[in-house]
């Protein structure tokens, strides 16, 4: 390697002369007489006027025996048997004439054998210098005549910085109780291109990594560390903000508050966890407010980031805050999609319950309780204990936090001691109990082939058995949450053949499962009716009972309108059910009564029951009270929903109370 900086030459006239002196000195280490060969060549092309007086006699004798031309120099380099790298540095600091002389140097000597010229320069700068010096625009392609291959140094440096960070994390981080070192490294690989692009040098990287490792390893309490209760990618971003713009970092830390609609900005740090944003859509609609002024409270963070970054000292502060609180799709490289082992476990900085885990020095009386519940949920050994955690957090108003936690868990690799099958059960539990659309969509997506990495007994399921795992999961969902299973399956009925092929079930199998859903719905509702002290709802109360009734209605309505095994299910399931519970079967007629298809549904049901040997009159005779007989009579015979609604309450809960009361007769008479 021969390193030559043209700026070190005595003058612009000596650039080439000094270069050959350096080249001769280096080649002499490997080839005796190379110094004189190079010197002779330089003299021949008019760079030197006389031989150096310091020339050794042996060199002189050797020089007399060879030709002093370019070919001789090239042959000497070849005989050394090594590749020669000539590094020309700082070309983007040269003036016009200096740059031109250097380019001439490359042009004249670039065809030496086994020789590579490495040039470090800002291409745009070099072209601008040429334009100014030559008085013409050489265009961006001027240097392309002399440079065979370009390597963008910034990309190379960023790659090396990312590698250094990996080594540091491997050496200084250990496995947490929930988040292992491997999960952290995966997170770094995803976010590294964005982080290192804003660091740029080893000095900045070292300062950044010191902050990250120190904060990431902090103890929240004697048992809990920050590492286990934050999303590594979010923590990498937050650390970047702390390093590049401490002012905005402090604004996030001390001025972000939360209400039911999410995070918002406030200048008042007092009682921040109990604050309400008076300018959120929900509070405006209800007319509620507090003593916070609009200037203090700001607007919803998701709609307006500027209050947080109004004093930003770093141009990318807004982008990082947006990535933390609005979504990081624009900053994460190769975002994980469902079906791939992603990162993002416990990404809860956008939720009240997870926020303070990122800032362990903030006071938060509920933080340790939250950490205990997350740990219990991940490491529980039975379904009931996990459901108890979910129920308690639901009653505490942490619905969104638990949904986000479960959703992120299935997008990531299993945590230590996590039973992935049980995690899916919790997802179905929450999707059914509180109508979590995000979790329901995850279940639907799980029906596709090749989506999600499946696990069994804390190990990876063999690729060929992945669909078997999913089928067992949905067998369980059908038995426990039939209405949820129906919503997952019904969208598959209208798919084309090529589309249904991407799912784990065929169309015929979907039809069979929908019949199973129908039977399971009745069994589950029957269980409710037989248990006066029903407690399976986990303390969710009357709302849970009503949800089960509505679920049954929705499934029956959907199956009948779609002609899914109608005759079979009427004979085998519906008729025995009506005979066992004639009063409760009235609900079947009230399903979506105000929709245009309700008349079709009613006609199909009545005809189907009649064909199966159960007429409406026979149904009425089975009822034990005259009130219920009158209600069914009116519902069956009244085709005009407007007339029915004169006495029929609009809400399902209201109708439920009506049917249980002794005033049903008076309502019908009126």
XYZ file of C-alpha atoms in Angstrom:
670
model
C 0.000 0.000 0.000
C 1.311 3.391 -1.025
C -0.523 6.306 0.548
C 0.001 9.675 -1.070
C -1.659 12.970 -0.227
C -1.213 15.539 -3.039
C -1.616 18.345 -0.476
C 1.729 17.282 1.054
C 3.667 18.169 -2.133
C 6.009 21.163 -2.026
C 4.037 22.820 -4.786
C 1.610 21.946 -7.531
C 4.580 21.439 -9.881
C 6.036 18.801 -7.550
C 2.915 16.646 -7.076
C 3.923 13.989 -9.607
C 7.611 14.174 -8.678
C 6.813 13.637 -4.979
C 4.457 10.808 -5.863
C 7.146 8.878 -7.764
C 9.624 9.416 -4.932
C 7.123 7.830 -2.532
C 6.408 4.994 -4.992
C 10.115 4.295 -5.498
C 10.736 4.182 -1.772
C 7.942 1.629 -1.197
C 8.797 -0.649 -4.149
C 12.464 -0.798 -3.103
C 11.382 -2.803 -0.056
C 10.396 -5.683 -2.356
C 12.408 -5.257 -5.585
C 16.119 -4.380 -5.639
C 16.741 -1.539 -8.031
C 13.075 -0.470 -8.188
C 13.983 2.975 -6.926
C 16.218 3.680 -9.923
C 13.737 2.156 -12.373
C 10.988 4.465 -11.157
C 13.328 7.437 -11.067
C 14.463 6.748 -14.656
C 10.820 6.534 -15.742
C 9.998 9.826 -14.046
C 13.009 11.460 -15.728
C 11.993 10.033 -19.069
C 8.537 11.631 -18.928
C 10.144 14.930 -17.974
C 9.434 15.010 -14.280
C 13.078 14.809 -13.148
C 16.089 16.570 -14.644
C 18.884 14.601 -13.097
C 19.605 11.568 -11.040
C 19.683 11.711 -7.304
C 23.219 12.174 -5.956
C 22.394 9.735 -3.191
C 22.053 6.871 -5.647
C 23.921 3.750 -4.591
C 26.577 2.364 -6.977
C 24.770 -0.949 -7.184
C 21.607 0.821 -8.194
C 23.500 2.724 -10.874
C 24.941 -0.483 -12.320
C 21.502 -2.102 -12.309
C 19.931 0.929 -13.979
C 22.434 0.710 -16.837
C 21.225 -2.805 -17.573
C 17.495 -2.050 -17.993
C 15.370 0.194 -20.065
C 13.919 3.070 -18.097
C 10.488 3.082 -19.611
C 6.976 2.558 -18.328
C 6.932 -1.118 -19.299
C 9.979 -1.746 -17.091
C 8.242 -0.231 -14.077
C 5.128 -2.282 -14.774
C 7.208 -5.482 -15.106
C 8.991 -4.738 -11.817
C 5.678 -4.385 -10.025
C 4.505 -7.652 -11.559
C 7.648 -9.507 -10.415
C 7.064 -8.440 -6.818
C 4.064 -10.762 -6.845
C 1.830 -8.470 -4.777
C -1.082 -6.243 -5.674
C -0.122 -2.593 -5.372
C -2.716 -0.230 -3.886
C -2.031 3.478 -4.402
C -4.234 5.554 -2.093
C -4.779 9.206 -3.065
C -6.503 10.986 -0.191
C -8.165 14.383 0.315
C -8.801 15.135 -3.359
C -11.799 17.206 -2.286
C -9.430 19.650 -0.537
C -7.391 20.454 -3.636
C -7.619 23.559 -5.748
C -8.203 23.404 -9.493
C -4.638 23.056 -10.751
C -3.705 20.618 -7.984
C -6.701 18.458 -8.761
C -5.923 18.515 -12.471
C -2.313 17.402 -11.852
C -3.528 14.526 -9.681
C -5.995 13.369 -12.315
C -3.176 13.463 -14.895
C -1.097 11.328 -12.534
C -3.851 8.685 -12.418
C -4.475 8.872 -16.150
C -0.821 8.314 -17.102
C -0.083 5.468 -14.672
C -3.363 3.615 -14.180
C -2.348 0.757 -16.497
C 0.554 -0.485 -14.339
C 0.205 -4.233 -13.838
C -1.287 -5.441 -10.515
C -1.973 -1.840 -9.551
C -5.144 -0.255 -8.179
C -5.597 3.460 -7.531
C -7.920 4.232 -4.594
C -9.214 7.790 -4.656
C -11.035 9.411 -1.725
C -13.024 12.501 -2.641
C -16.372 14.224 -2.750
C -17.348 13.753 -6.379
C -19.630 16.767 -6.524
C -16.951 19.001 -5.023
C -14.344 17.771 -7.486
C -16.612 18.492 -10.456
C -17.415 21.965 -9.105
C -13.675 22.710 -8.794
C -13.080 21.580 -12.372
C -15.916 23.738 -13.612
C -14.520 26.797 -11.890
C -10.914 26.144 -12.939
C -11.528 25.138 -16.555
C -14.288 27.671 -17.138
C -16.627 25.018 -18.559
C -19.061 22.576 -17.005
C -17.383 19.155 -17.060
C -20.673 17.572 -15.920
C -21.054 14.965 -13.232
C -19.492 12.363 -15.515
C -16.048 13.969 -15.720
C -14.439 11.793 -13.049
C -16.191 8.729 -14.426
C -13.602 8.671 -17.234
C -10.904 7.854 -14.700
C -12.765 5.966 -11.951
C -13.795 2.393 -12.658
C -15.816 1.665 -9.532
C -17.377 3.879 -6.880
C -17.736 2.880 -3.226
C -19.858 5.255 -1.160
C -17.937 5.631 2.056
C -20.923 6.670 4.189
C -22.608 3.293 3.681
C -19.388 1.488 4.501
C -18.840 3.515 7.680
C -22.439 2.995 8.832
C -22.105 -0.741 8.299
C -18.954 -0.810 10.436
C -20.571 1.299 13.173
C -23.514 -1.102 13.304
C -21.093 -4.031 13.673
C -19.274 -2.303 16.532
C -22.581 -1.784 18.328
C -23.413 -5.476 17.944
C -20.119 -6.487 19.557
C -20.706 -4.072 22.415
C -24.228 -5.384 23.049
C -22.977 -8.972 22.970
C -20.266 -8.192 25.518
C -22.150 -5.930 27.927
C -25.765 -7.105 27.875
C -27.141 -10.207 29.540
C -30.427 -12.059 29.185
C -33.368 -10.538 30.996
C -36.159 -12.509 32.602
C -38.368 -11.706 29.597
C -36.216 -9.996 26.947
C -33.134 -11.951 25.949
C -29.973 -10.569 24.426
C -30.991 -12.146 21.123
C -34.224 -10.148 21.037
C -32.261 -6.932 21.660
C -29.831 -7.782 18.850
C -32.725 -8.454 16.481
C -34.131 -5.053 17.367
C -30.780 -3.412 16.675
C -30.490 -5.037 13.242
C -33.884 -3.558 12.292
C -33.262 -0.020 13.521
C -29.461 0.211 13.036
C -29.527 1.832 9.544
C -31.564 4.718 10.918
C -29.587 5.139 14.163
C -26.069 5.064 12.685
C -27.060 7.457 9.902
C -27.577 10.064 12.629
C -24.363 9.224 14.507
C -21.860 9.127 11.653
C -18.644 8.475 13.580
C -17.133 6.106 16.128
C -16.909 8.875 18.712
C -20.657 9.522 18.595
C -21.450 5.801 18.515
C -19.450 5.132 21.684
C -21.222 7.919 23.562
C -24.575 6.666 22.313
C -23.920 3.039 23.272
C -22.770 4.029 26.767
C -26.074 5.824 27.361
C -28.113 2.960 25.933
C -26.460 0.155 27.891
C -26.521 2.146 31.123
C -30.227 3.079 30.847
C -31.345 -0.261 29.398
C -29.799 -2.205 32.300
C -31.210 0.003 35.074
C -33.272 -1.643 37.769
C -36.878 -0.536 38.178
C -36.920 -2.343 41.514
C -34.938 -5.122 43.117
C -36.621 -7.675 40.886
C -37.402 -5.818 37.656
C -35.110 -4.265 35.063
C -35.933 -1.780 32.322
C -34.802 -4.375 29.776
C -37.801 -6.654 30.364
C -40.584 -4.066 30.082
C -39.689 -1.935 27.079
C -39.561 -2.450 23.338
C -35.836 -2.567 22.390
C -36.447 -0.701 19.114
C -38.316 2.094 20.879
C -35.542 2.280 23.471
C -32.900 2.593 20.742
C -34.891 5.518 19.301
C -35.445 7.113 22.703
C -31.715 6.897 23.480
C -30.929 8.578 20.154
C -33.266 11.412 21.114
C -31.649 11.677 24.545
C -28.184 11.921 22.981
C -28.998 14.252 20.091
C -31.604 16.530 21.698
C -31.875 16.357 25.526
C -34.419 19.183 25.545
C -36.961 17.283 23.463
C -36.172 14.111 25.421
C -37.066 15.929 28.651
C -40.268 17.245 27.051
C -41.278 13.666 26.250
C -40.296 12.476 29.713
C -41.915 15.207 31.802
C -44.673 16.695 29.630
C -46.399 13.722 28.041
C -49.677 12.803 29.769
C -52.265 10.145 28.957
C -56.019 9.870 28.890
C -58.397 7.313 27.381
C -57.611 8.554 23.874
C -53.836 8.268 24.217
C -50.898 10.621 24.852
C -51.078 14.416 24.872
C -48.771 17.296 25.793
C -49.090 19.428 28.926
C -46.910 22.076 30.560
C -48.285 21.183 33.986
C -46.365 18.270 35.531
C -48.573 18.033 38.628
C -50.743 14.940 38.936
C -49.927 14.129 35.312
C -51.185 10.543 35.442
C -54.675 11.700 36.419
C -54.890 14.524 33.891
C -57.506 14.711 31.176
C -57.001 16.358 27.829
C -59.977 18.738 27.499
C -59.410 19.072 23.776
C -59.602 15.402 22.905
C -62.576 14.353 20.795
C -64.122 12.346 23.604
C -64.007 15.129 26.191
C -65.245 17.734 23.726
C -68.231 15.527 22.872
C -69.104 15.012 26.532
C -68.549 18.660 27.406
C -66.002 17.793 30.101
C -63.018 19.958 30.910
C -60.563 20.729 33.667
C -58.580 23.770 34.727
C -55.863 23.252 32.126
C -55.796 25.932 29.467
C -55.629 25.040 25.802
C -52.155 26.505 25.625
C -50.986 24.264 28.480
C -52.656 21.102 27.340
C -51.979 21.318 23.645
C -53.780 18.891 21.366
C -53.669 15.157 20.902
C -50.084 14.111 20.333
C -51.167 11.840 17.481
C -52.576 14.889 15.675
C -50.025 17.518 16.615
C -46.387 16.778 17.520
C -45.149 20.365 17.453
C -45.642 21.226 21.176
C -43.142 18.527 22.115
C -40.489 19.562 19.602
C -41.014 23.324 19.515
C -37.576 23.920 21.084
C -35.791 21.188 19.103
C -32.056 21.584 18.594
C -31.886 18.651 16.187
C -33.678 18.509 12.847
C -34.728 14.868 13.205
C -36.328 15.280 16.657
C -39.820 15.529 15.158
C -39.266 12.359 13.171
C -38.108 10.376 16.211
C -40.988 11.562 18.424
C -43.432 10.675 15.647
C -41.851 7.221 15.330
C -42.233 6.643 19.070
C -45.840 7.765 19.403
C -47.397 7.465 15.955
C -45.656 4.464 14.391
C -42.125 3.770 13.232
C -42.765 2.425 9.735
C -40.739 5.252 8.217
C -37.626 4.661 10.323
C -37.415 0.883 10.752
C -35.524 -0.965 8.033
C -37.398 -3.973 6.645
C -40.415 -3.699 8.909
C -41.579 -6.994 10.321
C -44.938 -8.119 9.046
C -47.193 -10.721 10.556
C -45.835 -14.098 9.616
C -42.210 -13.166 10.233
C -40.408 -13.349 13.577
C -40.530 -9.679 14.411
C -39.412 -7.454 17.215
C -41.529 -5.219 19.343
C -42.395 -7.147 22.485
C -44.139 -4.918 25.042
C -44.048 -1.844 22.812
C -46.067 0.150 25.313
C -44.543 3.614 25.338
C -47.758 4.833 23.704
C -49.791 3.537 26.665
C -50.000 4.883 30.175
C -49.068 1.576 31.824
C -45.904 1.039 29.828
C -44.660 4.611 29.503
C -42.839 4.948 32.838
C -40.932 1.700 32.317
C -38.827 3.719 29.850
C -38.054 6.291 32.589
C -37.402 4.397 35.852
C -36.674 7.590 37.812
C -40.251 8.846 37.255
C -42.626 8.252 40.139
C -45.342 5.743 39.301
C -47.148 3.843 42.021
C -48.619 1.329 39.571
C -45.425 0.462 37.681
C -44.333 -2.459 39.842
C -47.847 -3.896 39.764
C -47.806 -3.647 35.973
C -44.455 -5.438 35.778
C -45.760 -8.202 38.038
C -48.832 -8.684 35.852
C -46.843 -8.789 32.598
C -44.484 -11.353 34.107
C -47.410 -13.406 35.438
C -49.168 -13.305 32.066
C -46.116 -14.497 30.152
C -45.055 -17.184 32.610
C -48.450 -18.444 33.848
C -48.905 -22.224 33.901
C -52.682 -22.343 33.458
C -55.334 -20.463 31.496
C -57.315 -19.300 34.529
C -54.512 -17.331 36.181
C -53.748 -15.508 32.925
C -57.425 -14.666 32.421
C -57.540 -13.267 35.949
C -54.729 -10.859 35.047
C -56.529 -9.786 31.871
C -59.837 -9.343 33.721
C -58.294 -7.239 36.456
C -56.455 -5.004 33.992
C -59.620 -4.650 31.930
C -61.542 -3.434 34.976
C -58.703 -0.996 35.721
C -59.148 0.584 32.305
C -56.033 -0.936 30.724
C -57.811 -2.529 27.768
C -55.628 -0.886 25.113
C -52.419 -1.698 26.971
C -53.284 -5.389 27.261
C -54.346 -5.605 23.618
C -51.077 -4.018 22.508
C -49.113 -6.361 24.759
C -50.766 -9.509 23.393
C -50.517 -8.328 19.792
C -46.798 -7.641 20.140
C -46.184 -10.970 21.858
C -47.441 -12.976 18.882
C -45.439 -10.851 16.448
C -42.215 -11.707 18.263
C -40.290 -14.803 19.121
C -41.442 -16.584 22.305
C -40.203 -15.099 25.550
C -38.453 -17.291 28.132
C -40.969 -19.729 29.692
C -43.778 -18.501 27.436
C -46.316 -21.059 26.194
C -47.199 -19.736 22.749
C -50.389 -21.819 22.555
C -51.611 -20.247 25.783
C -50.809 -16.774 24.427
C -53.115 -17.449 21.476
C -55.825 -18.523 23.918
C -55.499 -15.205 25.733
C -55.837 -13.418 22.407
C -59.087 -15.255 21.680
C -60.281 -14.538 25.232
C -59.745 -10.777 24.873
C -61.065 -10.668 21.304
C -64.285 -12.336 22.429
C -64.759 -10.526 25.730
C -64.058 -6.923 24.742
C -64.383 -6.927 20.963
C -60.690 -6.229 20.321
C -60.635 -5.887 16.539
C -56.818 -5.908 16.414
C -56.670 -9.327 18.076
C -59.550 -10.674 16.003
C -57.664 -9.664 12.851
C -54.621 -11.522 14.153
C -56.699 -14.694 14.495
C -58.032 -14.285 10.963
C -54.511 -13.826 9.671
C -53.457 -16.984 11.501
C -55.815 -18.938 9.209
C -53.449 -18.325 6.300
C -50.775 -20.784 5.343
C -47.224 -19.923 6.336
C -48.170 -17.034 8.629
C -46.675 -16.712 12.103
C -43.976 -18.926 13.545
C -45.811 -21.650 15.468
C -44.657 -23.120 18.732
C -45.536 -26.169 20.788
C -44.218 -27.133 24.226
C -41.921 -24.070 24.101
C -40.257 -25.322 20.927
C -40.591 -24.553 17.259
C -43.171 -26.649 15.464
C -41.783 -28.398 12.409
C -42.640 -26.537 9.225
C -44.913 -29.338 8.002
C -46.879 -29.368 11.285
C -47.528 -25.644 11.483
C -51.014 -25.959 9.970
C -51.837 -28.823 12.372
C -51.094 -26.484 15.253
C -53.422 -23.851 13.824
C -56.205 -26.363 13.253
C -56.031 -27.501 16.879
C -56.121 -23.872 17.947
C -59.281 -23.187 15.934
C -60.940 -26.368 17.172
C -60.513 -24.873 20.648
C -61.797 -21.444 19.525
C -64.925 -23.061 18.015
C -65.664 -24.816 21.305
C -64.945 -21.860 23.598
C -65.751 -18.781 21.493
C -68.059 -19.874 18.654
C -69.152 -16.358 17.680
C -65.503 -15.342 17.318
C -64.836 -18.458 15.230
C -67.839 -17.605 13.044
C -66.479 -14.126 12.322
C -63.122 -15.639 11.395
C -64.583 -18.325 9.108
C -67.446 -16.495 7.400
C -65.171 -14.197 5.379
C -63.673 -17.274 3.689
C -66.953 -18.449 2.130
C -66.938 -15.863 -0.662
C -63.315 -16.335 -1.680
C -62.327 -17.581 -5.111
C -60.636 -20.969 -5.483
C -57.157 -19.482 -5.926
C -57.637 -17.296 -2.859
C -59.006 -20.020 -0.596
C -55.928 -22.067 -1.496
C -53.836 -19.691 0.613
C -55.733 -20.756 3.762
C -55.291 -23.833 5.936
C -58.883 -25.021 5.259
C -60.729 -25.909 2.072
C -64.204 -24.524 1.342
C -65.822 -27.815 2.315
C -63.946 -27.814 5.617
C -65.074 -24.233 6.268
C -68.717 -25.277 5.753
C -68.318 -28.143 8.223
C -66.685 -25.867 10.777
C -69.490 -23.327 10.485
C -71.956 -26.083 11.390
C -69.746 -26.864 14.387
C -69.862 -23.172 15.282
C -73.674 -23.258 15.216
C -73.816 -26.221 17.597
C -71.173 -24.759 19.863
C -73.074 -21.452 20.135
C -76.150 -23.221 21.481
C -74.124 -25.342 23.892
C -72.373 -22.283 25.277
C -75.594 -20.326 25.705
C -77.244 -23.375 27.286
C -74.424 -23.487 29.797
C -75.190 -19.865 30.698
C -78.861 -20.594 31.252
C -78.175 -23.590 33.461
C -75.788 -21.703 35.750
C -77.597 -19.084 37.834
C -74.316 -18.160 39.506
C -72.391 -18.146 36.247
C -68.839 -16.896 36.908
C -66.887 -17.928 33.809
C -67.087 -14.377 32.561
C -64.385 -13.415 35.013
C -66.574 -10.841 36.701
C -67.507 -9.097 33.470
C -71.140 -9.012 34.702
C -74.375 -8.542 32.766
C -72.468 -7.075 29.822
C -70.832 -10.448 29.287
C -74.196 -12.296 29.415
C -75.670 -9.891 26.880
C -72.655 -10.311 24.616
C -73.178 -14.065 24.599
C -76.846 -13.608 23.627
C -75.907 -11.181 20.870
C -73.209 -13.572 19.674
C -75.754 -16.363 19.372
C -78.115 -14.088 17.459
C -75.404 -12.989 15.062
C -74.271 -16.535 14.301
C -77.803 -17.915 13.800
C -78.706 -14.993 11.561
C -75.567 -15.355 9.487
C -75.796 -19.101 9.040
C -79.449 -19.084 8.024
C -79.048 -16.213 5.576
C -76.069 -17.970 3.972
C -77.858 -21.349 3.707
C -75.158 -23.209 5.596
C -76.528 -26.682 6.308
C -79.929 -25.158 7.161
C -82.054 -28.334 7.179
C -79.447 -30.299 9.092
C -78.878 -27.735 11.818
C -82.613 -27.072 12.231
C -83.399 -30.744 12.752
C -80.393 -31.670 14.883
C -79.833 -28.496 16.892
C -82.490 -25.811 16.626
C -85.662 -27.855 17.232
C -84.273 -29.613 20.346
C -83.059 -26.232 21.602
C -86.484 -24.536 21.172
C -88.226 -27.413 22.906
C -85.820 -27.147 25.834
C -85.833 -23.315 26.041
C -88.944 -21.970 24.293
C -88.892 -18.521 25.938
C -85.226 -17.833 25.276
C -85.632 -18.920 21.667
C -87.645 -15.739 21.029
C -84.269 -14.040 20.734
C -83.685 -15.776 17.421
C -86.443 -13.712 15.802
C -85.146 -10.417 17.128
C -81.759 -10.824 15.456
C -81.070 -7.734 13.322
C -84.823 -7.274 12.886
C -84.462 -3.869 11.269
C -82.277 -5.102 8.383
C -83.829 -5.812 4.944
C -82.699 -9.426 5.067
C -84.514 -10.044 8.358
C -87.748 -10.928 6.504
C -85.856 -13.547 4.492
C -84.313 -14.866 7.671
C -87.699 -15.067 9.428
C -89.323 -16.838 6.492
C -86.487 -19.368 6.243
C -86.649 -20.098 9.946
C -90.414 -20.531 10.069
C -90.479 -22.739 6.971
C -87.538 -24.754 8.245
C -89.156 -25.295 11.640
C -92.452 -26.260 10.027
C -90.697 -28.802 7.778
C -88.974 -30.215 10.845
C -92.346 -30.725 12.574
C -92.360 -27.688 14.876
C -94.936 -25.043 13.941
C -95.172 -21.612 15.537
C -98.369 -22.701 17.268
C -96.562 -25.699 18.755
C -93.733 -23.397 19.857
C -96.219 -21.069 21.577
C -97.813 -24.003 23.374
C -94.432 -24.927 24.862
C -94.166 -21.562 26.656
C -95.054 -21.422 30.327
C -96.271 -17.792 30.526
C -98.946 -15.946 28.593
C -96.688 -12.881 28.416
C -94.093 -14.724 26.353
C -96.780 -16.242 24.144
C -98.077 -12.757 23.305
C -94.586 -11.451 22.576
C -93.857 -14.279 20.124
C -97.255 -13.895 18.463
C -96.677 -10.228 17.809
C -93.102 -10.689 16.551
C -94.086 -13.442 14.111
C -97.186 -11.734 12.741
C -96.002 -8.115 12.611
C -94.117 -7.482 9.329
C -93.741 -3.729 9.889
C -90.780 -2.916 12.076
C -92.148 0.592 12.704
C -95.205 -0.816 14.430
C -93.112 -3.220 16.457
C -90.783 -0.475 17.639
C -93.699 1.463 19.170
C -93.478 -0.845 22.173
C -90.210 -2.712 21.585
C -87.169 -0.957 23.148
C -84.433 -0.232 20.639
C -81.572 -1.616 22.698
C -80.854 -5.283 23.245
C -80.258 -4.781 27.027
C -83.638 -3.023 27.288
C -85.407 -5.889 25.554
C -83.644 -8.398 27.787
C -85.034 -6.625 30.875
C -88.483 -6.425 29.267
C -88.692 -10.159 28.644
C -87.660 -10.888 32.226
C -90.238 -8.494 33.715
C -93.885 -9.085 34.573
C -94.950 -6.013 32.548
C -94.651 -7.680 29.148
C -98.463 -8.105 28.894
C -99.107 -4.411 29.495
C -96.564 -3.443 26.848
C -98.188 -5.733 24.283
C -101.683 -4.454 25.076
C -100.532 -0.836 24.705
